[in-house]
Short mmCIF file of C-alpha atoms and ligand atoms in Angstrom, two decimals:
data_model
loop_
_atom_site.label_atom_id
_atom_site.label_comp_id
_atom_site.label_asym_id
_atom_site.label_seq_id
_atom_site.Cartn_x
_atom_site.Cartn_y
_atom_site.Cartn_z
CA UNK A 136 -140.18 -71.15 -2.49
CA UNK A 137 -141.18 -67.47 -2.27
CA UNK A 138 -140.77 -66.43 1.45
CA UNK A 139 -143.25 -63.48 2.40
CA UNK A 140 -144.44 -61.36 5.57
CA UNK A 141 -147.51 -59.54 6.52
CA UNK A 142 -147.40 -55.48 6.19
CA UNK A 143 -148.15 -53.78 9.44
CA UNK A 144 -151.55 -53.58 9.83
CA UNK A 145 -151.18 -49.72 9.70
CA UNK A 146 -150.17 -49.58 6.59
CA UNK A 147 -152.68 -51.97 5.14
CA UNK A 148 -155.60 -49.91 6.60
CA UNK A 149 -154.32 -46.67 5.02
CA UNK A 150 -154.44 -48.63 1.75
CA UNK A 151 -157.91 -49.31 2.00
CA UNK A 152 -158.87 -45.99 3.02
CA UNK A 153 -162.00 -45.18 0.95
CA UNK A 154 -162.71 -48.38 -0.46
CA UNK A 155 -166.14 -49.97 1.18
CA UNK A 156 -166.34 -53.51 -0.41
CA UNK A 157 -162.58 -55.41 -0.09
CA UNK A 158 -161.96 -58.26 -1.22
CA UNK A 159 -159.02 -60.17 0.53
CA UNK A 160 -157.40 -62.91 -1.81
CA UNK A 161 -154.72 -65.44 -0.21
CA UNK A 162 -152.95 -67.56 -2.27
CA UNK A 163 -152.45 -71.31 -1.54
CA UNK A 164 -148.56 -72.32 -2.14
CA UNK A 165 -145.96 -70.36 -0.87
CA UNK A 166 -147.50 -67.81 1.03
CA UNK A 167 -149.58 -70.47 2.42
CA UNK A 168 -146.47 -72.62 3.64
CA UNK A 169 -144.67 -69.47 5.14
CA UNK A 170 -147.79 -68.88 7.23
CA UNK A 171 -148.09 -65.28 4.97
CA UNK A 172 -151.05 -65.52 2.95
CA UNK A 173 -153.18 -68.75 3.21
CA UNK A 174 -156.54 -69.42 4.16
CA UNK A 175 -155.21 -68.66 8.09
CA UNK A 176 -153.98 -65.48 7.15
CA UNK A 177 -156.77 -64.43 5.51
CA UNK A 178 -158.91 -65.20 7.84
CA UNK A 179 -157.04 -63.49 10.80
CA UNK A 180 -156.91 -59.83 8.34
CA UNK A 181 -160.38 -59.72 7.40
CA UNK A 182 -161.22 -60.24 11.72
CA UNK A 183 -158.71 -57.74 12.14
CA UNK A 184 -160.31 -55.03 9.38
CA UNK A 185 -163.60 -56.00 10.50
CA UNK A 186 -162.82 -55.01 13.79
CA UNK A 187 -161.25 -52.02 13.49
CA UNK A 188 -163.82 -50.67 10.72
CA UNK A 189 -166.68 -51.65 13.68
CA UNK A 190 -164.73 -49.60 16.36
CA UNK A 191 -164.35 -46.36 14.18
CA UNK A 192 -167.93 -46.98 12.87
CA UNK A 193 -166.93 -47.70 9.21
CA UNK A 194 -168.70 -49.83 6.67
CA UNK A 195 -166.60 -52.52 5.46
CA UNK A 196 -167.70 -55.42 3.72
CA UNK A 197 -165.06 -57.87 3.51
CA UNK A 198 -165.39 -61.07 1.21
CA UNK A 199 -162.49 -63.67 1.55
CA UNK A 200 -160.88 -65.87 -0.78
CA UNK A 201 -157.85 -68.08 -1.76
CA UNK A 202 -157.11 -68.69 -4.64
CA UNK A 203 -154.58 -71.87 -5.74
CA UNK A 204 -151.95 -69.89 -7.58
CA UNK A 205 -151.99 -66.38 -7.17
CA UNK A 206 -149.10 -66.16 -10.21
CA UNK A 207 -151.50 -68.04 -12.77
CA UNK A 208 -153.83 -65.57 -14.72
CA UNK A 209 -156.12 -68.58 -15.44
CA UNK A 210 -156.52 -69.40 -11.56
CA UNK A 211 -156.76 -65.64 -11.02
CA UNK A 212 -159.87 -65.63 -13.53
CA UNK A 213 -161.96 -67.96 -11.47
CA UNK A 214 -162.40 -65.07 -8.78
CA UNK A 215 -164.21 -63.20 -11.49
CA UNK A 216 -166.91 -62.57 -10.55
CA UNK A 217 -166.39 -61.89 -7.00
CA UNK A 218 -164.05 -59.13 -8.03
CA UNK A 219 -166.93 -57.42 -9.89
CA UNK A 220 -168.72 -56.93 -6.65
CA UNK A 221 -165.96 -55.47 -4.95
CA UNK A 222 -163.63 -51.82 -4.89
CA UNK A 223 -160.74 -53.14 -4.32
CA UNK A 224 -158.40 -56.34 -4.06
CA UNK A 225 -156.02 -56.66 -0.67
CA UNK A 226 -153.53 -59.60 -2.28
CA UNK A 227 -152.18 -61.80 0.27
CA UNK A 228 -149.79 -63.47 -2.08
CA UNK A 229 -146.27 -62.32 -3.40
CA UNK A 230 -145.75 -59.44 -5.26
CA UNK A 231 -146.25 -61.71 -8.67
CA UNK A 232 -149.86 -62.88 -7.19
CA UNK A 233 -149.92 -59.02 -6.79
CA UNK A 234 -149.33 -58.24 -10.39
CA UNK A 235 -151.04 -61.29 -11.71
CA UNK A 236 -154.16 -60.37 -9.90
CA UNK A 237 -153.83 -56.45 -10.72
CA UNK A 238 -153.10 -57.50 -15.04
CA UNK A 239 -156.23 -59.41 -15.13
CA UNK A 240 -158.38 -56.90 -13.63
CA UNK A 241 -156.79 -53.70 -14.65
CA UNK A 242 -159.98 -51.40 -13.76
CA UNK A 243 -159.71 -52.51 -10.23
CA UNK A 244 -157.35 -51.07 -7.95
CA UNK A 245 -154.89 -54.03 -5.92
CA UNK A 246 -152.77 -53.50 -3.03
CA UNK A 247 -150.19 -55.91 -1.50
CA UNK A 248 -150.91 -57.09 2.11
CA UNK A 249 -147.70 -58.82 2.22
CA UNK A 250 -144.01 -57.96 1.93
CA UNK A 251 -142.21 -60.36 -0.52
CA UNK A 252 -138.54 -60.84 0.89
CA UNK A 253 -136.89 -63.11 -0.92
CA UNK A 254 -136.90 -67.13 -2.38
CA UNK A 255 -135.98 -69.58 0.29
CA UNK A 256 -136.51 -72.48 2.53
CA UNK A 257 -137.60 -73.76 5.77
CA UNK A 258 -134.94 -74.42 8.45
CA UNK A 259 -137.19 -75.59 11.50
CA UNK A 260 -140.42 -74.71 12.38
CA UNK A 261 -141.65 -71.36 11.61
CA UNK A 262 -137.80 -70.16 10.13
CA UNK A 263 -137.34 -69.78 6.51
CA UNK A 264 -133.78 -69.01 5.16
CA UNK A 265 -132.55 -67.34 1.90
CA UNK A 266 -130.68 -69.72 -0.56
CA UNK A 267 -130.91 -67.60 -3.95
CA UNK A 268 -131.16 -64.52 -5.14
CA UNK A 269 -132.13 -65.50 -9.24
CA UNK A 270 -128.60 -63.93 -10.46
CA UNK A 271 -128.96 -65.37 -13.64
CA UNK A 272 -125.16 -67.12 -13.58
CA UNK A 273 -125.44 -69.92 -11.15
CA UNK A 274 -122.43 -70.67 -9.80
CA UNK A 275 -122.97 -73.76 -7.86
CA UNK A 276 -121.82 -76.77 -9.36
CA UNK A 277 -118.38 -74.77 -8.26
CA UNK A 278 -119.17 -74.15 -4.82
CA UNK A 279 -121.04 -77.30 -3.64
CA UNK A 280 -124.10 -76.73 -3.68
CA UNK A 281 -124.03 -73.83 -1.27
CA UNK A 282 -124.34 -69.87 -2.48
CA UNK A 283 -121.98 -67.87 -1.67
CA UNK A 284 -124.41 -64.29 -3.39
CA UNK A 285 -126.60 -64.98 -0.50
CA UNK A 286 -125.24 -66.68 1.97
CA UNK A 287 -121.63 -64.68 2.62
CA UNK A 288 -122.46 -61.48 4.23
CA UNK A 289 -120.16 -59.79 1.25
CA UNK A 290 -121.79 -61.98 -1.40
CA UNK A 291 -118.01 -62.94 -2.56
CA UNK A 292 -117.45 -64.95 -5.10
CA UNK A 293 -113.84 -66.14 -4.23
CA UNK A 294 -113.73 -66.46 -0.52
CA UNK A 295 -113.57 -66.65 2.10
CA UNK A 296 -112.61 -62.63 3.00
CA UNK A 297 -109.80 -63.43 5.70
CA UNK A 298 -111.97 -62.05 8.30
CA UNK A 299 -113.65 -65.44 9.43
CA UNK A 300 -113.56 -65.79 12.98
CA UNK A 301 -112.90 -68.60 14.97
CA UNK A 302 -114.97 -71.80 15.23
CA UNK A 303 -116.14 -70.74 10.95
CA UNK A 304 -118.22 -67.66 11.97
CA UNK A 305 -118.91 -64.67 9.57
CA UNK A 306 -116.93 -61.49 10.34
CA UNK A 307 -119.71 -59.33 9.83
CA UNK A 308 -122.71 -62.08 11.75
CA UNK A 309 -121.23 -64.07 14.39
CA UNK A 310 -123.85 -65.96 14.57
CA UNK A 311 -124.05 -67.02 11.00
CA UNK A 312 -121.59 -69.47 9.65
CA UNK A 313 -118.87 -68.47 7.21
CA UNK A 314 -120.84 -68.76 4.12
CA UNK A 315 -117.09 -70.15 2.14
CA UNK A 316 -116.02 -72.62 5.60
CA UNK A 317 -119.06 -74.49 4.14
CA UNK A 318 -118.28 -74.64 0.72
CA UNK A 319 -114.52 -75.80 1.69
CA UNK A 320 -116.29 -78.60 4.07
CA UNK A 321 -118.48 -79.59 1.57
CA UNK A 322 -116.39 -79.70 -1.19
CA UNK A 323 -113.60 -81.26 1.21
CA UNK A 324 -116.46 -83.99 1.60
CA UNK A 325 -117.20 -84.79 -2.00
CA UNK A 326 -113.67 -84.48 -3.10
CA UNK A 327 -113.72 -81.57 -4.67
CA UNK A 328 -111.20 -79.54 -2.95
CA UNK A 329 -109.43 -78.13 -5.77
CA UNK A 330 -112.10 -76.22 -6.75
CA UNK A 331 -111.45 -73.62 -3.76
CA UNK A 332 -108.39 -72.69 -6.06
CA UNK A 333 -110.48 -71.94 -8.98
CA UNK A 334 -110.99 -68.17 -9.82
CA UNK A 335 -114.79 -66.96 -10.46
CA UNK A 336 -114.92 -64.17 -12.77
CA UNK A 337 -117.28 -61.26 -11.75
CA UNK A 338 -120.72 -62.22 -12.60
CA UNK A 339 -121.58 -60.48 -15.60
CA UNK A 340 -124.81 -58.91 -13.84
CA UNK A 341 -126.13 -57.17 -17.14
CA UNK A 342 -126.56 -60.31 -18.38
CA UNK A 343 -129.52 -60.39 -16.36
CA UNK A 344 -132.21 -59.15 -18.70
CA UNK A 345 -134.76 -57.02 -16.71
CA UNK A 346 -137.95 -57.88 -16.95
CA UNK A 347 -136.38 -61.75 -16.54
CA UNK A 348 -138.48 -63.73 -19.58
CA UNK A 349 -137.97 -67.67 -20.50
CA UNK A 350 -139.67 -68.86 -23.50
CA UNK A 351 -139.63 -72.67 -23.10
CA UNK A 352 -140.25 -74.42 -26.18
CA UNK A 353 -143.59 -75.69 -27.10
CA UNK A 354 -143.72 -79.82 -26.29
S1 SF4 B 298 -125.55 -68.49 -7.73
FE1 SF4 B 298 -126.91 -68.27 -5.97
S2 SF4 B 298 -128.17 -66.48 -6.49
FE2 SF4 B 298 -127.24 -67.18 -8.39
S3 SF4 B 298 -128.80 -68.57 -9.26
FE3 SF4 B 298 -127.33 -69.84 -8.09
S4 SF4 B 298 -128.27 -70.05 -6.07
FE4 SF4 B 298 -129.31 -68.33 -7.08
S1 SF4 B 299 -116.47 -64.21 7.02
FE1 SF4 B 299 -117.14 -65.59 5.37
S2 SF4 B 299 -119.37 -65.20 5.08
FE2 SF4 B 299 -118.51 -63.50 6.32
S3 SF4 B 299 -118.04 -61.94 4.82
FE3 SF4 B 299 -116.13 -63.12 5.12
S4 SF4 B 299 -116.20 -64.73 3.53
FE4 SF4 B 299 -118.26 -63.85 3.67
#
């Protein structure tokens, strides 16, 4: 899923400098599970801008809303008409909720309330983890299931470096695992060992086609 933080909220009250009625839009899947942008989140903003607009005697009218999928133009369209009665949109989703929300209603202006950092998943409670960075040449059938672009500090493709310290720490992070001691181990545990001899060309990275576009076939 799409892992996400809040701006500081210094930098989200500049945005709305100037801008009376703000409507604050959450969205309710990833942002929601990363405790970024849900319902929660957009309740604890608006308090916050609400707050500070009282103590420097602004008027702010705040509406709040979530809507399912931020990244869906026909979810986006349901907030309609509550985006008529406002100056601006504070998105609480990723940056494409962002962009979905700011293509449907082009006259209106939209700022991001969040910081999108990158696809991932939960560890424990509260910690999310990178696992991919979308490079367009996945590589891990190869390297057992584990990604070596994100998760070796040096993003090498035939590892590991030489540097890995004792005990199958990173060189650069001891405290992160040598992204290539857990491909051997896992490969050593399905079998797959001779793999770790295999050479992986350099990913071709103009192969990834900027703006990224899939056109599934009609079923
Ligand atoms: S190799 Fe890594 S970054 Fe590339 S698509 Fe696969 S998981 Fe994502
Ligand atoms: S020690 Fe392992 S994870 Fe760290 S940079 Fe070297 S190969 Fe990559």
């Amino acid at each position: 899923m799409i892992i996400a933080e809040r701006k500081p909220f210094q930098e989200i009250w500049e945005m709305i400098r100037g801008y009376e009625r703000i409507m604050v839009v959450g969205c309710g899947t990833c942002v929601t599970v990363c405790w970024a942008g849900g319902e929660k989140e957009v309740g604890v903003l608006s308090s916050q801008l609400r707050l500070r607009a009282a103590e420097e005697g602004r008027k702010l009218n705040i509406i709040e809303s979530v809507i399912e999928r931020q990244c869906e133009k026909e979810m986006v369209e349901e907030i309609a008409d509550k985006v008529r009665e406002v100056d601006a949109v504070l998105s609480m989703g990723c940056g494409v909720g962002v962009q979905t929300i700011a293509e449907t209603f082009e006259e209106k202006p939209v700022f991001p309330a969040l910081n999108t950092t990158f696809m991932g998943m939960p560890e424990r409670e509260g910690i999310w983890v990178e696992r991919c960075a979308a490079c367009g040449d996945c590589m891990l059938y190869w390297t057992g299931g584990i990604c070596p672009v994100v998760r070796c500090a040096k993003g090498l493709l035939n590892g590991p470096c030489g540097g890995t310290r004792r005990g199958g720490k990173c060189e650069i992070d001891p405290d992160k695992d040598c992204a290539w001691v857990l491909i051997y181990q896992r490969l050593e545990k399905q079998g797959r060992l001779d793999l770790m001899e295999r050479y992986y060309e350099p990913k071709n990275y103009r192969a990834v086609k900027r703006p990224g576009k899939i056109e599934a076939a009609i079923r």
